[in-house]
Amino acid sequence: MRQKLYMCPTMREVPADADIASHQLMLRAGLIRQSAAGVYSFLPLGMRAVQKVEEIVREEMNEAGGQELLMPAIQPAELWQESGRWEAYGPELMRMKDRHDREFALGPTHEEVITSLVRDEVKSYKRLPMTLYQIQTKFRDERRPRFGVLRSREFIMKDAYSFDSTKEGLDESYDKMYNAYCNIFSRCGLDYRAVVADSGAMGGKDTHEFMVLSKVGEDTIAYSDESDYAANIEIAAVHVNYEKSDEPLAALEKIETPNLKTINELSDALSISDQLLIKSLLFIVDGEPVLALCRGDHEINDIKLKNVLSAEIVELATAEQTVQYMKCEVGFLGPIEVPSDVKVIADHAIEFIVNGVCGANEKDYHFKNVNPSRDFSIEQYDDLRFIKEGDPSPDGKGTIKFAEGIEVGHVFKLGTRYSEAMGATYLDENGKSQPMIMGCYGIGVTRTVAAIVEQSHDENGIVWPVSVAPFHIHLIPINVKNEDQVKLAETLYEKLKQERYEVLLDDRPERAGVKFNDSDLIGLPIRIAVGKRAGEGIVEVKVRKTGEMFETEVDKLSDLLKELFQQL
Ligand code: ATP
Ligand code: MG
């Protein structure tokens, strides 16, 4: 490709509204342009990177037995009403009406469409298992589109769906996809972890997220420093053997604590460790009040709360709801003498508190020398808190550390959630009708490109891994007015293309400095500069990743490139 007429508008300045490296670099290197918040065009160079990722995804999906199809982006509301998600999905679903006033959605995901397709076409166990996939544009009206194509409102996703007749079959289909994902993200040159994730109340059990480790990631991963345990902190289980002090139980005492509402204010004023404080938070769980307790140095994890109570919606109570249910304002809540319509649930650590402190359900008062079971009773102790750095790893090996991650892929055992709701059944060996057992598997293709840039760049620009680089080689005649340089560059351009390299020829009449800066910014793996020594048949080769430079005779160029690309 010749750069002079190539739509690759590089920018020197850092765009003001882009605050992470990948967003800035994708704009500056001319890969993307924004047309509305969270809505982007991919320019030719960016599109080539997208296609590289798509090709890797396609190869691995096909290898794992997936069949590619293409479903419509426009989905009729009726399908979503059948699954029950027309209401449940909320404002993230982009809805529209046609000229006859019929309702549609722009697909954010395709469980409904695929389930209806398979339900109509597959009737017998003999036709299962089956895994279908597509690579297609998705639409989600994200609350906070940001970070460029990392969280956009229109993006390309690979979504796959498996249909099985047995649970074991689903396990097998899931494992195949899991392994394919490992191959895909490794081939993309990413440093990633597959982490155990939250399966929510959707009935599914096993689920893993594929996280690219990066400090700009919006998810936090808890991982062991000694084993391969890794989980999203949303669900990371806490296995702590808390110790109980053998201090004698002291008499319960009500103390005045005017304006001491927060854990810090309280532990400072009473000069006690926050491990002795009982933090009491009121939640509204599917419309019912639940008082959840944890230790002062811990945080309640609302996703665990939701899973423990098999609930759909968990929200922290508002100030008004708190007064309504607890007859007391936030800051002074506690588990002693709780109104009977409020359920009380506590994290395991609470059981081990001796002579603790809790709110008295009365403004400006707390209790001290509080002891569980003597002073209040708990219906249910459970694992309700977020894991912390330094906690023992749940698998018993090592200690927990945190890292930030960008979710690039998600594999999920759906079970019969959709097949039952939508009547996708098959006839088993005995002629009996059974719901199909499903899995779903997504990869954010455009997010993956951004994640690659986020993980692979330096202060001068992008450093593409060869597998996803828009081109392999940046060929640069330094002075396009010099005949020797132009002639040699043209010869090399043809020769390298014949050798199956993808080459971007910078034939622009720009200064050397501009060309080299753009070249570093665009970040192709190898740069070949044809300069002053062109007449002698000598060119300069630079490896983008390491900065290594080689002067070589043109005859030896092929061998050198082979060697360099092997190392990359
Ligand atoms: P997130 O928690 O980041 O919103 P999600 O759980 O909603 O992701 P899934 O529904 O599992 O995502 O979608 C599958 C994949 O699609 C994700 O793993 C991610 O790579 C990609 N993806 C999801 N939302 C976006 C988005 N707004 N922009 C770009 N890619 C996205
Ligand atoms: Mg999302």
Coordinates of C-alpha atoms and ligand atoms in Angstrom, one line a residue:
M1 CA 0.0 0.0 0.0
R2 CA 1.3 3.4 -0.9
Q3 CA 0.9 5.9 2.0
K4 CA 0.6 9.1 -0.1
L5 CA -3.0 8.4 -1.0
Y6 CA -3.7 6.2 2.0
M7 CA -6.3 7.6 4.4
C8 CA -4.0 7.5 7.5
P9 CA -4.3 10.9 9.1
T10 CA -1.7 10.9 11.8
M11 CA -1.8 13.6 14.5
R12 CA 1.0 15.1 16.5
E13 CA -1.0 16.5 19.4
V14 CA -2.6 14.4 22.1
P15 CA -6.4 14.7 21.7
A16 CA -7.8 16.5 24.7
D17 CA -10.7 14.2 25.3
A18 CA -8.8 11.0 25.2
D19 CA -7.3 10.1 28.6
I20 CA -5.8 6.6 28.2
A21 CA -2.9 5.6 25.9
S22 CA -4.8 3.3 23.6
H23 CA -7.5 5.9 22.9
Q24 CA -4.9 8.6 22.2
L25 CA -2.8 6.4 20.1
M26 CA -5.6 5.0 18.0
L27 CA -6.7 8.6 17.2
R28 CA -3.2 9.8 16.6
A29 CA -2.1 6.9 14.4
G30 CA -5.2 7.4 12.3
L31 CA -6.9 4.1 13.2
I32 CA -10.2 5.5 14.3
R33 CA -12.3 8.7 14.2
Q34 CA -15.3 9.5 16.4
S35 CA -18.7 10.3 14.9
A36 CA -20.7 10.5 18.1
A37 CA -20.1 9.6 21.8
G38 CA -19.1 5.9 21.7
V39 CA -19.6 5.6 17.9
Y40 CA -16.5 5.3 15.7
S41 CA -15.3 4.8 12.2
F42 CA -12.4 2.5 11.7
L43 CA -10.1 4.0 9.1
P44 CA -8.2 1.7 6.7
L45 CA -5.2 1.1 9.0
G46 CA -7.5 0.4 12.0
M47 CA -9.7 -1.8 9.9
R48 CA -6.7 -3.9 8.9
A49 CA -6.0 -4.6 12.6
V50 CA -9.6 -5.4 13.2
Q51 CA -9.5 -7.9 10.3
K52 CA -6.4 -9.5 11.6
V53 CA -8.1 -10.1 14.9
E54 CA -11.2 -11.4 13.2
E55 CA -9.1 -13.8 11.1
I56 CA -7.5 -15.3 14.2
V57 CA -10.9 -15.6 15.9
R58 CA -12.4 -17.2 12.8
E59 CA -9.6 -19.7 12.5
E60 CA -9.8 -20.8 16.1
M61 CA -13.6 -20.9 16.1
N62 CA -13.6 -23.1 12.9
E63 CA -10.8 -25.3 14.4
A64 CA -13.0 -25.8 17.5
G65 CA -15.9 -26.9 15.3
G66 CA -17.8 -23.7 15.2
Q67 CA -20.0 -22.9 12.2
E68 CA -20.0 -19.3 11.0
L69 CA -23.3 -17.6 10.2
L70 CA -24.6 -14.1 10.2
M71 CA -27.7 -12.9 12.0
P72 CA -29.5 -9.6 11.6
A73 CA -28.6 -6.6 13.8
I74 CA -32.3 -5.7 13.7
Q75 CA -34.2 -7.9 16.1
P76 CA -38.0 -8.0 16.5
A77 CA -39.3 -7.1 20.0
E78 CA -41.4 -10.3 20.1
L79 CA -38.4 -12.4 20.5
W80 CA -37.2 -10.4 23.4
Q81 CA -40.7 -10.5 25.0
E82 CA -40.5 -14.3 24.7
S83 CA -37.3 -14.5 26.6
G84 CA -38.5 -11.8 29.1
R85 CA -35.6 -9.5 28.4
W86 CA -37.6 -6.7 26.5
E87 CA -38.4 -5.3 30.0
A88 CA -35.4 -6.6 31.9
Y89 CA -32.6 -5.3 29.6
G90 CA -33.3 -1.6 30.4
P91 CA -32.0 1.5 28.6
E92 CA -28.9 -0.2 27.3
L93 CA -31.1 -1.8 24.6
M94 CA -31.4 0.5 21.6
R95 CA -35.0 0.3 20.6
M96 CA -36.7 1.6 17.5
K97 CA -40.0 1.4 15.5
D98 CA -40.5 0.8 11.9
R99 CA -42.9 2.7 9.7
H100 CA -45.8 0.4 10.8
D101 CA -45.0 1.2 14.4
R102 CA -43.6 -2.3 15.1
E103 CA -41.0 -2.4 17.8
F104 CA -37.4 -3.6 17.2
A105 CA -34.1 -3.5 18.9
L106 CA -30.6 -3.2 17.6
G107 CA -29.0 -6.4 18.9
P108 CA -26.7 -6.0 21.9
T109 CA -26.3 -9.8 21.9
H110 CA -28.1 -12.7 20.0
E111 CA -29.4 -15.3 22.4
E112 CA -33.0 -14.7 21.3
V113 CA -32.3 -14.8 17.6
I114 CA -30.1 -17.9 17.7
T115 CA -32.5 -19.7 20.0
S116 CA -35.4 -19.1 17.7
L117 CA -33.3 -20.1 14.7
V118 CA -32.2 -23.4 16.2
R119 CA -35.6 -24.1 17.7
D120 CA -37.1 -24.0 14.2
E121 CA -34.3 -26.0 12.4
V122 CA -33.1 -28.6 14.9
K123 CA -35.5 -31.1 16.3
S124 CA -33.6 -34.3 17.1
Y125 CA -30.8 -35.3 19.5
K126 CA -29.1 -36.7 16.4
R127 CA -28.4 -33.1 15.2
L128 CA -26.7 -32.1 18.4
P129 CA -24.2 -30.8 19.5
M130 CA -23.9 -27.7 17.4
T131 CA -21.9 -24.5 17.9
L132 CA -22.7 -21.5 15.8
Y133 CA -21.0 -18.2 15.7
Q134 CA -20.9 -14.8 14.0
I135 CA -18.7 -11.7 13.8
Q136 CA -21.0 -8.8 13.8
T137 CA -21.7 -5.3 14.9
K138 CA -23.5 -5.0 18.3
F139 CA -25.3 -2.0 19.8
R140 CA -25.4 -1.1 23.5
D141 CA -26.5 2.3 24.7
E142 CA -23.8 2.3 27.5
R143 CA -24.3 4.7 30.4
R144 CA -20.7 5.8 30.1
P145 CA -19.2 5.2 26.7
R146 CA -15.5 5.9 27.2
F147 CA -11.9 5.1 26.4
G148 CA -12.6 5.1 22.7
V149 CA -13.5 1.7 21.3
L150 CA -12.8 0.0 24.6
R151 CA -16.3 0.9 25.8
S152 CA -18.3 2.1 22.8
R153 CA -22.0 2.0 21.9
E154 CA -21.5 0.3 18.6
F155 CA -18.8 -2.4 18.4
I156 CA -17.8 -5.6 16.7
M157 CA -18.3 -8.8 18.7
K158 CA -17.7 -12.4 17.9
D159 CA -20.6 -14.3 19.6
A160 CA -20.9 -18.0 19.6
Y161 CA -23.7 -20.2 21.0
S162 CA -23.5 -23.9 21.7
F163 CA -26.5 -26.3 21.8
D164 CA -26.2 -29.7 23.5
S165 CA -28.4 -32.5 24.6
T166 CA -26.6 -33.3 27.8
K167 CA -24.8 -31.5 30.6
E168 CA -21.6 -33.4 29.9
G169 CA -22.0 -32.2 26.3
L170 CA -22.2 -28.6 27.4
D171 CA -19.1 -29.1 29.5
E172 CA -17.3 -30.3 26.4
S173 CA -18.5 -27.5 24.2
Y174 CA -17.5 -25.0 26.9
D175 CA -14.0 -26.4 27.3
K176 CA -13.5 -26.3 23.5
M177 CA -14.5 -22.6 23.5
Y178 CA -12.4 -21.9 26.6
N179 CA -9.3 -23.4 24.9
A180 CA -10.1 -21.6 21.6
Y181 CA -10.1 -18.3 23.6
C182 CA -6.8 -19.1 25.2
N183 CA -5.3 -19.7 21.7
I184 CA -6.9 -16.5 20.3
F185 CA -5.7 -14.2 23.0
S186 CA -2.2 -15.8 23.0
R187 CA -2.0 -15.4 19.3
C188 CA -3.0 -11.7 19.7
G189 CA 0.1 -11.3 21.8
L190 CA -1.9 -10.4 24.9
D191 CA -0.9 -10.9 28.6
Y192 CA -4.3 -12.2 29.9
R193 CA -5.9 -14.3 32.6
A194 CA -9.0 -16.4 32.4
V195 CA -10.8 -15.6 35.7
V196 CA -13.8 -17.1 37.4
A197 CA -16.6 -14.6 37.1
D198 CA -20.2 -14.0 38.4
S199 CA -22.8 -16.0 36.7
G200 CA -25.6 -13.8 38.2
A201 CA -29.1 -15.0 38.7
M202 CA -29.3 -16.3 35.1
G203 CA -29.3 -19.9 36.1
G204 CA -25.9 -20.5 34.6
K205 CA -23.0 -21.9 36.8
D206 CA -19.6 -21.9 35.2
T207 CA -18.4 -18.7 33.7
H208 CA -15.0 -17.3 33.0
E209 CA -14.0 -13.8 31.8
F210 CA -10.8 -13.3 29.8
M211 CA -9.0 -10.3 31.2
V212 CA -6.2 -8.4 29.7
L213 CA -4.0 -7.2 32.5
S214 CA -3.8 -3.4 32.4
K215 CA -4.0 -0.6 34.9
V216 CA -6.8 1.1 32.9
G217 CA -9.0 -2.0 33.2
E218 CA -12.4 -1.4 34.8
D219 CA -12.5 -4.8 36.5
T220 CA -10.5 -5.9 39.5
I221 CA -9.0 -9.4 39.5
A222 CA -8.1 -11.2 42.7
Y223 CA -5.3 -13.6 42.0
S224 CA -3.0 -15.8 44.1
D225 CA 0.7 -15.0 44.2
E226 CA 1.4 -18.8 44.4
S227 CA -1.1 -20.6 42.3
D228 CA -3.1 -20.0 39.1
Y229 CA -6.2 -19.0 41.1
A230 CA -7.8 -15.9 39.6
A231 CA -11.3 -14.5 40.0
N232 CA -13.2 -11.3 39.5
I233 CA -13.4 -9.7 42.9
E234 CA -17.1 -9.5 42.3
I235 CA -17.3 -13.2 43.2
A236 CA -13.9 -14.2 44.7
A237 CA -14.7 -16.4 47.7
V238 CA -13.3 -15.6 51.1
H239 CA -11.9 -18.5 53.1
V240 CA -10.6 -17.0 56.2
N241 CA -10.2 -18.8 59.5
Y242 CA -11.0 -15.9 61.8
E243 CA -9.7 -16.1 65.3
K244 CA -11.8 -15.4 68.3
S245 CA -10.2 -13.6 71.3
D246 CA -10.7 -15.4 74.6
E247 CA -11.2 -12.0 76.4
P248 CA -14.2 -12.3 78.8
L249 CA -17.5 -10.9 77.6
A250 CA -18.2 -7.5 79.1
A251 CA -21.6 -6.0 79.9
L252 CA -23.4 -4.3 77.0
E253 CA -23.3 -0.6 77.3
K254 CA -25.1 2.2 75.4
I255 CA -22.8 5.1 74.7
E256 CA -23.3 8.6 73.3
T257 CA -21.6 9.1 70.0
P258 CA -22.8 12.5 68.7
N259 CA -22.0 13.0 65.0
L260 CA -19.8 9.9 64.8
K261 CA -21.2 8.3 61.7
T262 CA -18.4 6.8 59.8
I263 CA -16.2 3.8 60.7
N264 CA -13.1 6.0 60.8
E265 CA -14.7 8.7 63.0
L266 CA -15.9 6.0 65.4
S267 CA -12.7 3.9 65.6
D268 CA -10.7 7.2 66.2
A269 CA -13.1 8.5 68.8
L270 CA -13.3 5.2 70.7
S271 CA -9.6 4.4 70.0
I272 CA -10.4 0.8 69.0
S273 CA -9.5 -1.2 66.0
D274 CA -12.1 -1.1 63.1
Q275 CA -12.0 -4.9 63.3
L276 CA -14.2 -4.6 66.4
L277 CA -16.8 -2.4 64.7
I278 CA -19.9 -4.0 63.2
K279 CA -20.8 -2.1 60.1
S280 CA -24.6 -2.4 59.3
L281 CA -25.9 -1.5 55.9
L282 CA -29.5 -1.5 54.8
F283 CA -30.2 -2.9 51.4
I284 CA -33.5 -3.2 49.4
V285 CA -33.5 -6.7 48.0
D286 CA -36.2 -7.3 45.4
G287 CA -38.2 -4.7 47.3
E288 CA -37.6 -6.1 50.8
P289 CA -35.4 -4.5 53.5
V290 CA -32.3 -6.5 54.5
L291 CA -29.7 -5.4 57.0
A292 CA -26.3 -6.7 56.1
L293 CA -23.4 -6.8 58.6
C294 CA -19.7 -6.9 58.1
R295 CA -16.6 -5.9 60.0
G296 CA -15.5 -2.3 60.0
D297 CA -12.4 -3.1 58.0
H298 CA -14.4 -5.1 55.4
E299 CA -16.8 -4.1 52.6
I300 CA -20.1 -5.7 51.8
N301 CA -20.1 -7.2 48.3
D302 CA -23.6 -6.6 46.9
I303 CA -23.1 -9.2 44.2
K304 CA -22.5 -11.9 46.8
L305 CA -25.5 -10.6 48.7
K306 CA -27.6 -10.9 45.6
N307 CA -26.4 -14.5 44.9
V308 CA -26.7 -15.6 48.5
L309 CA -30.3 -14.4 48.6
S310 CA -31.1 -15.6 45.0
A311 CA -32.2 -12.0 44.3
E312 CA -32.6 -10.1 41.1
I313 CA -32.0 -6.5 42.3
V314 CA -30.0 -5.4 45.3
E315 CA -29.7 -1.7 46.0
L316 CA -28.4 0.2 49.0
A317 CA -31.4 1.8 50.8
T318 CA -31.9 5.6 50.4
A319 CA -31.8 7.9 53.4
E320 CA -35.6 7.9 53.3
Q321 CA -36.0 4.2 53.1
T322 CA -33.5 3.8 56.0
V323 CA -35.7 6.0 58.2
Q324 CA -38.8 4.2 57.0
Y325 CA -37.7 0.7 57.8
M326 CA -35.2 1.2 60.7
K327 CA -36.8 4.3 62.3
C328 CA -33.2 5.7 62.5
E329 CA -30.9 7.5 60.2
V330 CA -27.9 6.2 58.4
G331 CA -24.7 6.0 60.5
F332 CA -26.3 4.6 63.7
L333 CA -27.8 1.3 62.4
G334 CA -27.1 -1.9 64.2
P335 CA -28.4 -5.5 64.7
I336 CA -29.8 -5.1 68.2
E337 CA -33.6 -4.8 68.3
V338 CA -34.2 -4.6 64.6
P339 CA -37.8 -4.1 63.4
S340 CA -39.3 -7.5 62.7
D341 CA -39.9 -6.9 59.0
V342 CA -36.2 -6.4 58.4
K343 CA -34.1 -9.5 57.6
V344 CA -30.6 -9.5 59.2
I345 CA -27.7 -11.3 57.5
A346 CA -24.1 -11.2 58.4
D347 CA -20.7 -12.0 57.0
H348 CA -18.8 -14.9 58.7
A349 CA -16.3 -12.5 60.4
I350 CA -19.1 -11.0 62.6
E351 CA -19.5 -14.3 64.4
F352 CA -15.9 -14.0 65.8
I353 CA -16.2 -10.5 67.2
V354 CA -15.8 -10.2 71.0
N355 CA -16.9 -7.0 72.8
G356 CA -17.5 -5.1 69.6
V357 CA -19.3 -1.8 68.8
C358 CA -22.4 -1.3 66.7
G359 CA -25.0 1.3 66.1
A360 CA -27.9 1.5 68.6
N361 CA -30.6 2.3 66.0
E362 CA -30.9 5.6 67.7
K363 CA -29.4 8.9 66.5
D364 CA -26.1 9.7 68.2
Y365 CA -25.9 6.4 70.1
H366 CA -23.9 3.2 69.7
F367 CA -23.6 0.0 71.8
K368 CA -20.2 -1.2 73.1
N369 CA -19.3 -4.6 74.4
V370 CA -21.6 -6.1 71.8
N371 CA -21.4 -9.9 71.4
P372 CA -23.1 -11.9 68.7
S373 CA -25.7 -14.5 69.8
R374 CA -25.7 -13.0 73.3
D375 CA -26.9 -9.6 72.2
F376 CA -28.5 -10.3 68.8
S377 CA -29.3 -13.2 66.6
I378 CA -28.5 -13.7 63.0
E379 CA -30.6 -15.8 60.6
Q380 CA -27.8 -16.4 58.3
Y381 CA -24.0 -16.1 58.3
D382 CA -22.5 -16.2 54.9
D383 CA -19.6 -15.1 52.7
L384 CA -20.7 -11.5 52.0
R385 CA -17.6 -9.4 51.8
F386 CA -15.2 -8.4 49.1
I387 CA -11.9 -10.3 49.3
K388 CA -8.9 -8.1 50.3
E389 CA -5.3 -8.0 49.2
G390 CA -3.4 -10.1 51.8
D391 CA -6.3 -12.5 52.4
P392 CA -5.3 -16.2 52.0
S393 CA -6.1 -17.5 48.5
P394 CA -9.4 -19.5 48.4
D395 CA -7.6 -22.5 47.0
G396 CA -5.4 -22.6 50.0
K397 CA -2.2 -21.7 48.1
G398 CA -0.6 -18.3 48.6
T399 CA -1.9 -14.9 49.2
I400 CA -4.3 -12.7 47.3
K401 CA -3.1 -9.8 45.2
F402 CA -5.2 -7.5 43.0
A403 CA -4.7 -6.5 39.4
E404 CA -6.9 -4.4 37.0
G405 CA -8.2 -6.1 33.9
I406 CA -9.9 -5.3 30.6
E407 CA -12.6 -7.9 29.8
V408 CA -12.0 -9.0 26.2
G409 CA -13.9 -12.3 26.3
H410 CA -16.6 -14.1 28.2
V411 CA -17.6 -17.8 28.2
F412 CA -20.8 -18.7 30.0
K413 CA -22.9 -21.9 30.6
L414 CA -26.4 -20.7 30.1
G415 CA -28.1 -24.1 30.6
T416 CA -31.8 -24.0 29.7
R417 CA -32.5 -20.3 30.5
Y418 CA -33.4 -19.4 26.9
S419 CA -34.4 -22.8 25.5
E420 CA -37.1 -23.2 28.2
A421 CA -38.4 -19.6 27.9
M422 CA -38.5 -19.9 24.1
G423 CA -39.4 -23.5 23.6
A424 CA -36.2 -24.7 21.9
T425 CA -36.6 -28.4 22.4
Y426 CA -35.3 -31.6 20.8
L427 CA -36.6 -35.1 20.8
D428 CA -34.3 -37.4 22.8
E429 CA -33.6 -41.1 22.1
N430 CA -36.9 -42.1 23.7
G431 CA -38.9 -39.6 21.6
K432 CA -39.3 -37.3 24.6
S433 CA -39.1 -33.5 24.3
Q434 CA -36.2 -31.9 26.1
P435 CA -34.9 -28.3 26.3
M436 CA -31.6 -27.8 24.6
I437 CA -28.7 -27.0 26.9
M438 CA -26.9 -23.9 25.8
G439 CA -23.7 -22.0 26.3
C440 CA -22.7 -18.5 25.0
Y441 CA -19.3 -17.2 24.2
G442 CA -18.4 -13.6 23.4
I443 CA -15.3 -11.7 22.3
G444 CA -15.1 -8.0 21.9
V445 CA -13.2 -7.8 18.6
T446 CA -12.8 -4.0 18.5
R447 CA -12.1 -3.9 22.3
T448 CA -9.4 -6.5 21.8
V449 CA -7.7 -4.3 19.2
A450 CA -7.7 -1.4 21.8
A451 CA -6.5 -3.7 24.5
I452 CA -3.6 -4.8 22.3
V453 CA -2.6 -1.1 21.8
E454 CA -3.1 -0.5 25.6
Q455 CA -0.7 -3.3 26.4
S456 CA 1.7 -2.8 23.6
H457 CA 3.0 0.7 23.2
D458 CA 5.8 3.0 24.3
E459 CA 6.2 6.8 24.5
N460 CA 6.6 7.1 20.7
G461 CA 3.6 5.1 19.7
I462 CA 2.0 1.7 19.1
V463 CA 4.2 -1.5 19.0
W464 CA 2.1 -4.0 17.1
P465 CA 2.6 -7.7 17.7
V466 CA 3.2 -9.2 14.2
S467 CA 0.1 -11.3 14.3
V468 CA -2.3 -8.3 14.3
A469 CA -0.1 -5.5 12.8
P470 CA -1.9 -3.7 10.0
F471 CA 1.2 -4.2 7.8
H472 CA 4.4 -6.1 8.5
I473 CA 6.9 -3.6 7.1
H474 CA 7.1 0.2 6.9
L475 CA 9.3 0.9 3.9
I476 CA 10.5 4.5 3.8
P477 CA 12.4 6.2 1.1
I478 CA 13.8 9.1 3.1
N479 CA 14.0 11.6 0.3
V480 CA 11.5 11.0 -2.6
K481 CA 13.3 13.5 -4.7
N482 CA 16.4 11.3 -4.8
E483 CA 16.2 8.9 -7.7
D484 CA 18.4 6.2 -6.2
Q485 CA 16.3 6.0 -3.1
V486 CA 13.0 5.9 -5.0
K487 CA 14.3 3.3 -7.4
L488 CA 15.6 1.0 -4.7
A489 CA 12.4 1.5 -2.6
E490 CA 10.2 0.6 -5.6
T491 CA 12.2 -2.5 -6.3
L492 CA 12.1 -3.6 -2.6
Y493 CA 8.4 -2.8 -2.4
E494 CA 7.7 -5.3 -5.2
K495 CA 10.1 -7.9 -3.9
L496 CA 8.9 -7.8 -0.4
K497 CA 5.3 -8.2 -1.5
Q498 CA 6.3 -11.2 -3.6
E499 CA 7.8 -12.6 -0.4
R500 CA 4.4 -12.3 1.1
Y501 CA 5.1 -9.4 3.4
E502 CA 2.4 -6.7 3.8
V503 CA 4.2 -3.5 3.1
L504 CA 3.3 0.1 3.7
L505 CA 5.5 2.3 1.4
D506 CA 5.9 5.8 2.7
D507 CA 6.1 7.6 -0.7
R508 CA 5.1 11.0 0.8
P509 CA 7.2 14.0 0.1
E510 CA 7.8 14.6 3.8
R511 CA 10.9 15.3 5.8
A512 CA 12.8 12.4 7.3
G513 CA 11.8 13.4 10.9
V514 CA 8.1 13.4 10.1
K515 CA 8.3 10.1 8.4
F516 CA 10.2 8.4 11.2
N517 CA 7.9 9.9 13.9
D518 CA 4.8 8.7 12.0
S519 CA 6.4 5.3 11.6
D520 CA 7.1 4.9 15.3
L521 CA 3.5 6.2 16.0
I522 CA 1.9 3.7 13.6
G523 CA 4.2 1.0 15.1
L524 CA 4.6 -1.6 12.3
P525 CA 7.0 -4.4 13.5
I526 CA 9.8 -3.6 11.0
R527 CA 10.9 -0.3 9.4
I528 CA 13.2 -0.3 6.4
A529 CA 14.7 3.1 5.6
V530 CA 16.2 3.6 2.2
G531 CA 18.5 6.6 2.5
K532 CA 21.9 8.0 1.7
R533 CA 23.5 4.6 1.0
A534 CA 20.8 3.5 -1.5
G535 CA 23.3 3.9 -4.3
E536 CA 25.5 1.3 -2.7
G537 CA 22.5 -1.0 -2.2
I538 CA 22.5 -0.6 1.6
V539 CA 19.4 0.0 3.7
E540 CA 18.7 0.4 7.4
V541 CA 16.4 -2.0 9.2
K542 CA 14.8 -1.1 12.6
V543 CA 12.9 -3.4 14.9
R544 CA 10.1 -1.3 16.4
K545 CA 9.8 -3.3 19.6
T546 CA 13.5 -3.4 20.6
G547 CA 14.8 -0.3 18.7
E548 CA 17.6 -2.5 17.3
M549 CA 19.1 -1.2 14.0
F550 CA 20.9 -3.1 11.3
E551 CA 22.5 -1.8 8.1
T552 CA 22.3 -4.4 5.5
E553 CA 23.0 -5.0 1.9
V554 CA 19.9 -5.6 -0.2
D555 CA 20.9 -9.1 -1.1
K556 CA 21.0 -10.1 2.6
L557 CA 17.7 -8.4 3.4
S558 CA 15.5 -11.4 2.9
D559 CA 17.5 -13.6 5.3
L560 CA 17.7 -10.8 7.9
L561 CA 13.9 -10.3 7.8
K562 CA 13.2 -14.0 8.1
E563 CA 15.4 -14.1 11.2
L564 CA 13.9 -11.0 12.7
F565 CA 10.3 -12.0 12.1
Q566 CA 11.0 -15.4 13.7
Q567 CA 12.2 -13.7 16.8
L568 CA 9.2 -11.3 17.0
Ligands
ATP1 P1 -18.7 -5.1 30.4 O1 -18.8 -5.7 31.7 O2 -17.3 -4.6 30.0 O3 -19.8 -4.1 30.0 P2 -20.2 -7.3 29.4 O4 -20.1 -8.2 30.5 O5 -21.4 -6.4 29.2 O6 -18.9 -6.4 29.4 P3 -20.6 -9.4 27.4 O7 -22.1 -9.1 27.4 O8 -20.1 -10.6 28.1 O9 -19.9 -8.1 28.0 O10 -20.1 -9.2 25.9 C1 -19.0 -10.0 25.4 C2 -17.8 -9.2 25.1 O11 -18.1 -8.0 24.3 C3 -17.1 -8.6 26.3 O12 -16.3 -9.5 26.9 C4 -16.4 -7.4 25.7 O13 -15.1 -7.8 25.2 C5 -17.2 -7.0 24.6 N1 -18.0 -5.7 24.9 C6 -19.0 -5.6 25.8 N2 -19.5 -4.4 25.9 C7 -18.7 -3.6 25.1 C8 -18.6 -2.2 24.7 N3 -19.5 -1.4 25.2 N4 -17.7 -1.8 23.8 C9 -16.8 -2.7 23.3 N5 -16.8 -4.0 23.6 C10 -17.7 -4.5 24.5
MG2 MG -21.7 -4.4 29.6

